[in-house]
mmCIF file of C-alpha atoms in Angstrom:
data_model
loop_
_atom_site.group_PDB
_atom_site.id
_atom_site.type_symbol
_atom_site.label_atom_id
_atom_site.label_comp_id
_atom_site.label_asym_id
_atom_site.label_seq_id
_atom_site.Cartn_x
_atom_site.Cartn_y
_atom_site.Cartn_z
ATOM 1 C CA ALA A 1 93.414 93.632 83.818
ATOM 2 C CA TRP A 2 95.234 96.795 82.530
ATOM 3 C CA THR A 3 98.030 97.259 85.314
ATOM 4 C CA ASP A 4 101.168 98.183 83.610
ATOM 5 C CA ALA A 5 101.664 100.259 80.456
ATOM 6 C CA THR A 6 104.819 98.916 79.963
ATOM 7 C CA LEU A 7 104.174 94.508 80.028
ATOM 8 C CA ASP A 8 101.009 95.140 79.972
ATOM 9 C CA ASN A 9 101.503 96.343 76.076
ATOM 10 C CA ALA A 10 104.581 93.693 75.009
ATOM 11 C CA GLY A 11 102.696 91.215 76.292
ATOM 12 C CA ALA A 12 99.687 93.413 74.234
ATOM 13 C CA VAL A 13 102.238 92.319 71.442
ATOM 14 C CA PHE A 14 103.345 89.309 71.737
ATOM 15 C CA TYR A 15 100.085 87.859 72.075
ATOM 16 C CA TRP A 16 99.387 88.940 68.376
ATOM 17 C CA TRP A 17 102.512 87.627 67.081
ATOM 18 C CA SER A 18 102.258 83.867 69.021
ATOM 19 C CA HIS A 19 98.681 83.599 68.316
ATOM 20 C CA ALA A 20 99.632 84.483 64.676
ATOM 21 C CA LEU A 21 98.046 87.809 64.164
ATOM 22 C CA ILE A 22 100.565 89.084 62.760
ATOM 23 C CA SER A 23 103.897 88.846 60.957
ATOM 24 C CA ASP A 24 107.743 88.875 62.078
ATOM 25 C CA GLU A 25 108.557 92.179 60.494
ATOM 26 C CA ILE A 26 105.745 94.317 62.082
ATOM 27 C CA TYR A 27 106.349 92.497 65.738
ATOM 28 C CA GLU A 28 109.862 93.119 65.257
ATOM 29 C CA ASN A 29 109.571 96.686 64.557
ATOM 30 C CA ILE A 30 107.160 97.595 67.091
ATOM 31 C CA ASN A 31 109.297 96.631 69.692
ATOM 32 C CA LYS A 32 111.738 98.590 68.407
ATOM 33 C CA ALA A 33 109.881 101.781 66.876
ATOM 34 C CA CYS A 34 106.939 102.225 69.909
ATOM 35 C CA ASN A 35 107.434 103.460 73.852
ATOM 36 C CA PHE A 36 105.388 100.710 75.360
ATOM 37 C CA SER A 37 105.089 103.576 78.554
ATOM 38 C CA GLU A 38 103.799 105.895 76.676
ATOM 39 C CA VAL A 39 101.085 104.116 74.580
ATOM 40 C CA GLY A 40 98.557 102.639 76.068
ATOM 41 C CA PRO A 41 96.188 100.545 76.244
ATOM 42 C CA LEU A 42 97.521 98.926 72.718
ATOM 43 C CA ARG A 43 94.746 99.470 69.736
ATOM 44 C CA TYR A 44 94.694 97.753 66.032
ATOM 45 C CA SER A 45 92.427 100.529 64.830
ATOM 46 C CA GLY A 46 92.764 104.344 65.104
ATOM 47 C CA ARG A 47 95.305 106.610 65.863
ATOM 48 C CA PRO A 48 97.377 105.168 68.134
ATOM 49 C CA ALA A 49 97.512 107.032 71.596
ATOM 50 C CA SER A 50 101.732 107.826 71.977
ATOM 51 C CA SER A 51 103.641 110.844 73.176
ATOM 52 C CA ARG A 52 107.113 109.320 72.024
ATOM 53 C CA ALA A 53 108.654 106.524 71.130
ATOM 54 C CA LYS A 54 112.245 105.015 72.076
ATOM 55 C CA SER A 55 115.149 106.962 71.679
ATOM 56 C CA GLY A 56 116.320 107.642 68.721
ATOM 57 C CA VAL A 57 113.242 106.364 66.814
ATOM 58 C CA SER A 58 110.538 109.009 65.142
ATOM 59 C CA ARG A 59 107.339 108.697 66.865
ATOM 60 C CA VAL A 60 105.207 108.449 63.549
ATOM 61 C CA ASP A 61 107.333 105.191 63.076
ATOM 62 C CA CYS A 62 105.157 103.517 66.675
ATOM 63 C CA GLU A 63 102.429 104.803 64.994
ATOM 64 C CA LEU A 64 102.746 103.722 61.088
ATOM 65 C CA TRP A 65 104.329 99.887 62.357
ATOM 66 C CA LEU A 66 100.446 99.548 64.304
ATOM 67 C CA SER A 67 98.817 100.694 61.767
ATOM 68 C CA GLU A 68 100.902 98.105 59.813
ATOM 69 C CA ALA A 69 99.547 95.433 61.925
ATOM 70 C CA LYS A 70 95.866 96.901 62.076
ATOM 71 C CA THR A 71 96.269 95.701 58.281
ATOM 72 C CA GLU A 72 97.834 92.467 58.553
ATOM 73 C CA MET A 73 94.784 91.175 61.387
ATOM 74 C CA GLY A 74 92.761 91.996 59.230
ATOM 75 C CA ASN A 75 88.749 92.762 60.217
ATOM 76 C CA ILE A 76 88.823 91.234 63.638
ATOM 77 C CA ASN A 77 87.818 91.277 67.437
ATOM 78 C CA ILE A 78 89.986 93.055 69.353
ATOM 79 C CA TYR A 79 88.597 91.696 73.090
ATOM 80 C CA ASN A 80 87.965 87.986 71.295
ATOM 81 C CA ILE A 81 90.244 87.120 68.621
ATOM 82 C CA TYR A 82 88.307 84.035 67.601
ATOM 83 C CA ALA A 83 84.373 86.483 67.502
ATOM 84 C CA ASP A 84 83.128 86.929 64.473
ATOM 85 C CA VAL A 85 82.410 90.516 63.034
ATOM 86 C CA CYS A 86 78.841 92.026 63.615
ATOM 87 C CA LEU A 87 78.383 93.104 59.477
ATOM 88 C CA LYS A 88 75.516 95.138 60.283
ATOM 89 C CA HIS A 89 72.930 93.560 57.637
ATOM 90 C CA ARG A 90 74.338 89.872 57.615
ATOM 91 C CA ASP A 91 74.240 88.723 61.479
ATOM 92 C CA GLY A 92 71.922 85.882 61.602
ATOM 93 C CA GLN A 93 70.621 85.643 65.100
ATOM 94 C CA GLN A 94 67.205 87.151 64.137
ATOM 95 C CA LEU A 95 66.687 83.850 61.250
ATOM 96 C CA LEU A 96 68.481 80.846 63.855
ATOM 97 C CA THR A 97 65.179 82.452 66.234
ATOM 98 C CA TYR A 98 62.656 81.854 63.538
ATOM 99 C CA LEU A 99 64.225 78.202 61.974
ATOM 100 C CA ALA A 100 65.048 77.072 66.211
ATOM 101 C CA ARG A 101 61.121 77.900 67.114
ATOM 102 C CA SER A 102 59.954 76.784 64.233
ATOM 103 C CA ASP A 103 59.190 72.541 62.019
ATOM 104 C CA SER A 104 62.801 73.284 59.773
ATOM 105 C CA VAL A 105 64.998 70.663 59.846
ATOM 106 C CA MET A 106 67.904 73.234 61.534
ATOM 107 C CA ARG A 107 65.573 73.814 64.308
ATOM 108 C CA LYS A 108 67.943 70.957 66.414
ATOM 109 C CA PHE A 109 70.977 73.348 64.992
ATOM 110 C CA ALA A 110 69.216 76.794 65.397
ATOM 111 C CA GLN A 111 68.242 75.570 68.832
ATOM 112 C CA ARG A 112 72.094 74.984 69.769
ATOM 113 C CA GLN A 113 72.911 78.152 68.467
ATOM 114 C CA LEU A 114 71.021 80.412 70.198
ATOM 115 C CA GLU A 115 72.504 78.667 74.308
ATOM 116 C CA VAL A 116 72.743 80.835 76.709
ATOM 117 C CA GLY A 117 76.634 82.232 76.790
ATOM 118 C CA LYS A 118 77.477 82.621 73.070
ATOM 119 C CA MET A 119 77.498 85.718 72.001
ATOM 120 C CA TYR A 120 76.329 86.793 69.156
ATOM 121 C CA PRO A 121 78.323 89.613 66.784
ATOM 122 C CA CYS A 122 75.704 92.379 67.132
ATOM 123 C CA GLU A 123 74.846 92.418 70.281
ATOM 124 C CA ASP A 124 76.456 95.726 71.638
ATOM 125 C CA ASP A 125 74.395 97.006 68.784
ATOM 126 C CA TYR A 126 71.491 95.228 70.146
ATOM 127 C CA MET A 127 72.325 96.377 73.560
ATOM 128 C CA GLU A 128 72.491 99.912 72.994
ATOM 129 C CA LYS A 129 69.334 100.462 71.633
ATOM 130 C CA TYR A 130 67.853 98.846 74.855
ATOM 131 C CA LEU A 131 69.621 100.304 77.166
ATOM 132 C CA ASN A 132 68.873 104.303 75.335
ATOM 133 C CA ARG A 133 64.918 103.084 75.228
ATOM 134 C CA PRO A 134 63.085 105.312 78.038
ATOM 135 C CA ASP A 135 61.252 102.783 79.590
ATOM 136 C CA VAL A 136 64.815 101.044 80.119
ATOM 137 C CA ILE A 137 65.980 103.524 81.442
ATOM 138 C CA ALA A 138 62.694 104.895 83.585
ATOM 139 C CA ALA A 139 62.973 101.257 84.828
ATOM 140 C CA ILE A 140 67.230 100.576 85.954
ATOM 141 C CA HIS A 141 66.151 104.881 87.472
ATOM 142 C CA ALA A 142 69.350 105.810 84.843
ATOM 143 C CA ALA A 143 70.215 109.258 84.838
ATOM 144 C CA THR A 144 68.795 110.984 81.292
ATOM 145 C CA LEU A 145 71.042 112.202 79.740
ATOM 146 C CA PRO A 146 71.441 114.501 76.320
ATOM 147 C CA TYR A 147 73.420 112.319 74.879
ATOM 148 C CA LYS A 148 72.630 108.748 73.350
ATOM 149 C CA TRP A 149 74.643 106.206 76.257
ATOM 150 C CA THR A 150 77.113 104.165 74.038
ATOM 151 C CA SER A 151 79.358 101.404 75.803
ATOM 152 C CA CYS A 152 82.025 103.494 75.245
ATOM 153 C CA SER A 153 82.074 107.125 75.756
ATOM 154 C CA SER A 154 83.887 109.515 73.372
ATOM 155 C CA ILE A 155 82.453 112.381 75.887
ATOM 156 C CA VAL A 156 84.012 110.738 79.254
ATOM 157 C CA ASN A 157 87.203 112.648 79.588
ATOM 158 C CA TYR A 158 89.366 109.401 80.954
ATOM 159 C CA SER A 159 92.513 110.996 82.407
ATOM 160 C CA ARG A 160 95.719 109.696 80.842
ATOM 161 C CA GLN A 161 97.574 110.105 83.704
ATOM 162 C CA ASP A 162 96.108 107.870 85.561
ATOM 163 C CA LEU A 163 95.776 105.880 81.801
ATOM 164 C CA LEU A 164 99.132 105.546 82.006
ATOM 165 C CA SER A 165 99.786 105.329 85.541
ATOM 166 C CA SER A 166 101.486 101.817 86.437
ATOM 167 C CA MET A 167 98.754 99.791 89.869
ATOM 168 C CA LEU A 168 101.856 97.745 90.760
ATOM 169 C CA PRO A 169 102.457 99.888 94.276
ATOM 170 C CA VAL A 170 99.030 99.138 94.770
ATOM 171 C CA TYR A 171 98.748 95.742 94.855
ATOM 172 C CA ARG A 172 102.216 95.979 96.728
ATOM 173 C CA LYS A 173 99.901 97.930 99.505
ATOM 174 C CA LEU A 174 96.861 95.631 99.522
ATOM 175 C CA PHE A 175 99.751 92.165 100.292
ATOM 176 C CA HIS A 176 99.839 94.446 103.648
ATOM 177 C CA SER A 177 96.087 93.759 104.696
ATOM 178 C CA ASP A 178 96.046 89.966 104.246
ATOM 179 C CA LEU A 179 93.190 90.358 101.295
ATOM 180 C CA HIS A 180 92.197 87.692 98.933
ATOM 181 C CA ILE A 181 93.104 88.452 95.512
ATOM 182 C CA LEU A 182 92.048 87.146 92.430
ATOM 183 C CA ILE A 183 93.456 88.405 89.338
ATOM 184 C CA TYR A 184 92.147 86.807 86.356
ATOM 185 C CA SER A 185 92.332 86.796 82.409
ATOM 186 C CA GLY A 186 89.755 85.322 79.012
ATOM 187 C CA ASP A 187 92.486 83.571 76.968
ATOM 188 C CA VAL A 188 91.711 85.658 73.510
ATOM 189 C CA ASP A 189 91.661 88.684 73.957
ATOM 190 C CA ALA A 190 93.990 90.660 72.982
ATOM 191 C CA ILE A 191 93.253 93.860 73.619
ATOM 192 C CA VAL A 192 94.427 93.659 77.579
ATOM 193 C CA PRO A 193 95.840 90.190 77.069
ATOM 194 C CA VAL A 194 96.738 87.749 79.252
ATOM 195 C CA THR A 195 100.933 87.213 77.988
ATOM 196 C CA GLY A 196 100.918 91.256 79.584
ATOM 197 C CA THR A 197 99.534 90.341 82.826
ATOM 198 C CA ARG A 198 101.444 87.263 83.041
ATOM 199 C CA ALA A 199 104.630 89.753 82.542
ATOM 200 C CA TRP A 200 102.888 92.530 85.567
ATOM 201 C CA LEU A 201 102.678 89.536 87.898
ATOM 202 C CA LYS A 202 106.321 88.080 87.707
ATOM 203 C CA ALA A 203 107.120 91.985 88.613
ATOM 204 C CA LEU A 204 105.587 91.288 92.031
ATOM 205 C CA PRO A 205 107.339 90.417 94.970
ATOM 206 C CA LEU A 206 105.245 86.655 94.512
ATOM 207 C CA THR A 207 105.774 83.039 95.293
ATOM 208 C CA GLU A 208 104.662 80.513 94.178
ATOM 209 C CA VAL A 209 102.447 77.991 96.106
ATOM 210 C CA GLY A 210 100.111 76.041 93.516
ATOM 211 C CA GLY A 211 101.942 75.428 90.073
ATOM 212 C CA TRP A 212 99.551 76.002 87.579
ATOM 213 C CA ARG A 213 97.013 73.724 86.047
ATOM 214 C CA ALA A 214 93.685 72.948 84.834
ATOM 215 C CA TRP A 215 90.745 73.527 86.827
ATOM 216 C CA THR A 216 87.138 72.254 85.925
ATOM 217 C CA ALA A 217 83.899 74.166 85.754
ATOM 218 C CA THR A 218 80.441 72.441 86.647
ATOM 219 C CA ASP A 219 79.814 71.297 84.366
ATOM 220 C CA ARG A 220 83.313 69.402 83.746
ATOM 221 C CA GLN A 221 84.569 71.136 81.582
ATOM 222 C CA VAL A 222 88.486 72.609 81.482
ATOM 223 C CA GLY A 223 86.961 76.175 82.754
ATOM 224 C CA GLY A 224 90.377 77.212 82.306
ATOM 225 C CA TYR A 225 94.193 77.797 84.455
ATOM 226 C CA SER A 226 94.925 79.048 87.743
ATOM 227 C CA VAL A 227 98.469 79.354 89.582
ATOM 228 C CA VAL A 228 98.149 80.141 93.476
ATOM 229 C CA TYR A 229 100.619 82.245 94.903
ATOM 230 C CA ASP A 230 101.460 83.312 98.408
ATOM 231 C CA LYS A 231 99.485 86.546 98.242
ATOM 232 C CA LEU A 232 96.739 86.066 95.579
ATOM 233 C CA THR A 233 94.826 83.631 92.602
ATOM 234 C CA PHE A 234 95.159 83.890 88.595
ATOM 235 C CA ALA A 235 93.012 82.680 86.717
ATOM 236 C CA THR A 236 92.750 82.161 83.003
ATOM 237 C CA VAL A 237 88.901 81.901 81.657
ATOM 238 C CA ARG A 238 89.071 79.113 78.659
ATOM 239 C CA ASN A 239 87.821 81.255 75.135
ATOM 240 C CA ALA A 240 86.733 84.268 76.760
ATOM 241 C CA GLY A 241 87.289 87.384 75.867
ATOM 242 C CA HIS A 242 87.857 90.366 77.361
ATOM 243 C CA GLU A 243 84.028 90.987 79.053
ATOM 244 C CA VAL A 244 84.431 87.252 80.389
ATOM 245 C CA PRO A 245 80.764 86.347 81.964
ATOM 246 C CA GLY A 246 79.416 87.774 78.624
ATOM 247 C CA TYR A 247 81.799 85.434 76.339
ATOM 248 C CA GLN A 248 81.671 82.168 79.773
ATOM 249 C CA PRO A 249 78.582 82.506 81.504
ATOM 250 C CA LEU A 250 78.834 79.461 82.949
ATOM 251 C CA ARG A 251 82.711 79.651 83.905
ATOM 252 C CA ALA A 252 83.023 82.574 85.271
ATOM 253 C CA LEU A 253 80.190 82.685 88.050
ATOM 254 C CA ASP A 254 82.230 79.177 88.716
ATOM 255 C CA MET A 255 85.162 80.632 88.919
ATOM 256 C CA PHE A 256 83.904 83.865 90.571
ATOM 257 C CA ASN A 257 81.556 81.041 93.551
ATOM 258 C CA ARG A 258 85.020 79.110 94.173
ATOM 259 C CA PHE A 259 86.040 82.921 95.005
ATOM 260 C CA LEU A 260 83.566 83.705 96.919
ATOM 261 C CA LYS A 261 84.335 80.025 99.080
ATOM 262 C CA ASN A 262 87.639 80.151 98.594
ATOM 263 C CA GLN A 263 87.895 77.115 97.420
ATOM 264 C CA LYS A 264 90.134 76.041 95.556
ATOM 265 C CA PHE A 265 90.908 76.361 91.475
#
């Protein structure tokens, strides 16, 4: 979860570099040029929302190196670096559905590709069309808007001050309430990656009581990894992007059930 601009942004750049998305040169220059406390969250496309660079370095330099990072990464999904991107006219879901219902020799292959838990590159487009249908809006009792609903709104005016405010003091306050807390990250998310989360966890007054270990999902596959602290549990979900349940629904459900039942990971 996006928690501290400085640590989350530094973690994102490190994730890009450590996963071979950007070169050594770009990694080093972003770290030199960008004031991570004033950027966030780092995106690899568009104009980054920075207000000033590090002392003695032009703000333009930070934007330049982030733009270069985008160029080096190419056309990838920043929310899941191993998922394909939507190419509109080349989406194959309709063909897979047809093959899965046919007597084609490709039937078994198509059925496997259509298993629950698979996310398709153009799924967001389908969802947007579906949720803007008048009958769907009525069925879910949503307000009728004078504009189309989109997954990322350019109309809602988010507070930049709130975005850049660290949530670490909030966690420290919550620790006094003896709450059962779970922090989790999809391990192929590059916009708010696991590396940033691990960095800000180190900044909290935590004592490790259960070492890093793999946890197994109900399908007997490794669901991810976890570490238990005295005040919270941190878990990763293997091969999950930013929207964890969308990419790994079974593992997400298993993780949530363990949390609700206070079971060990």
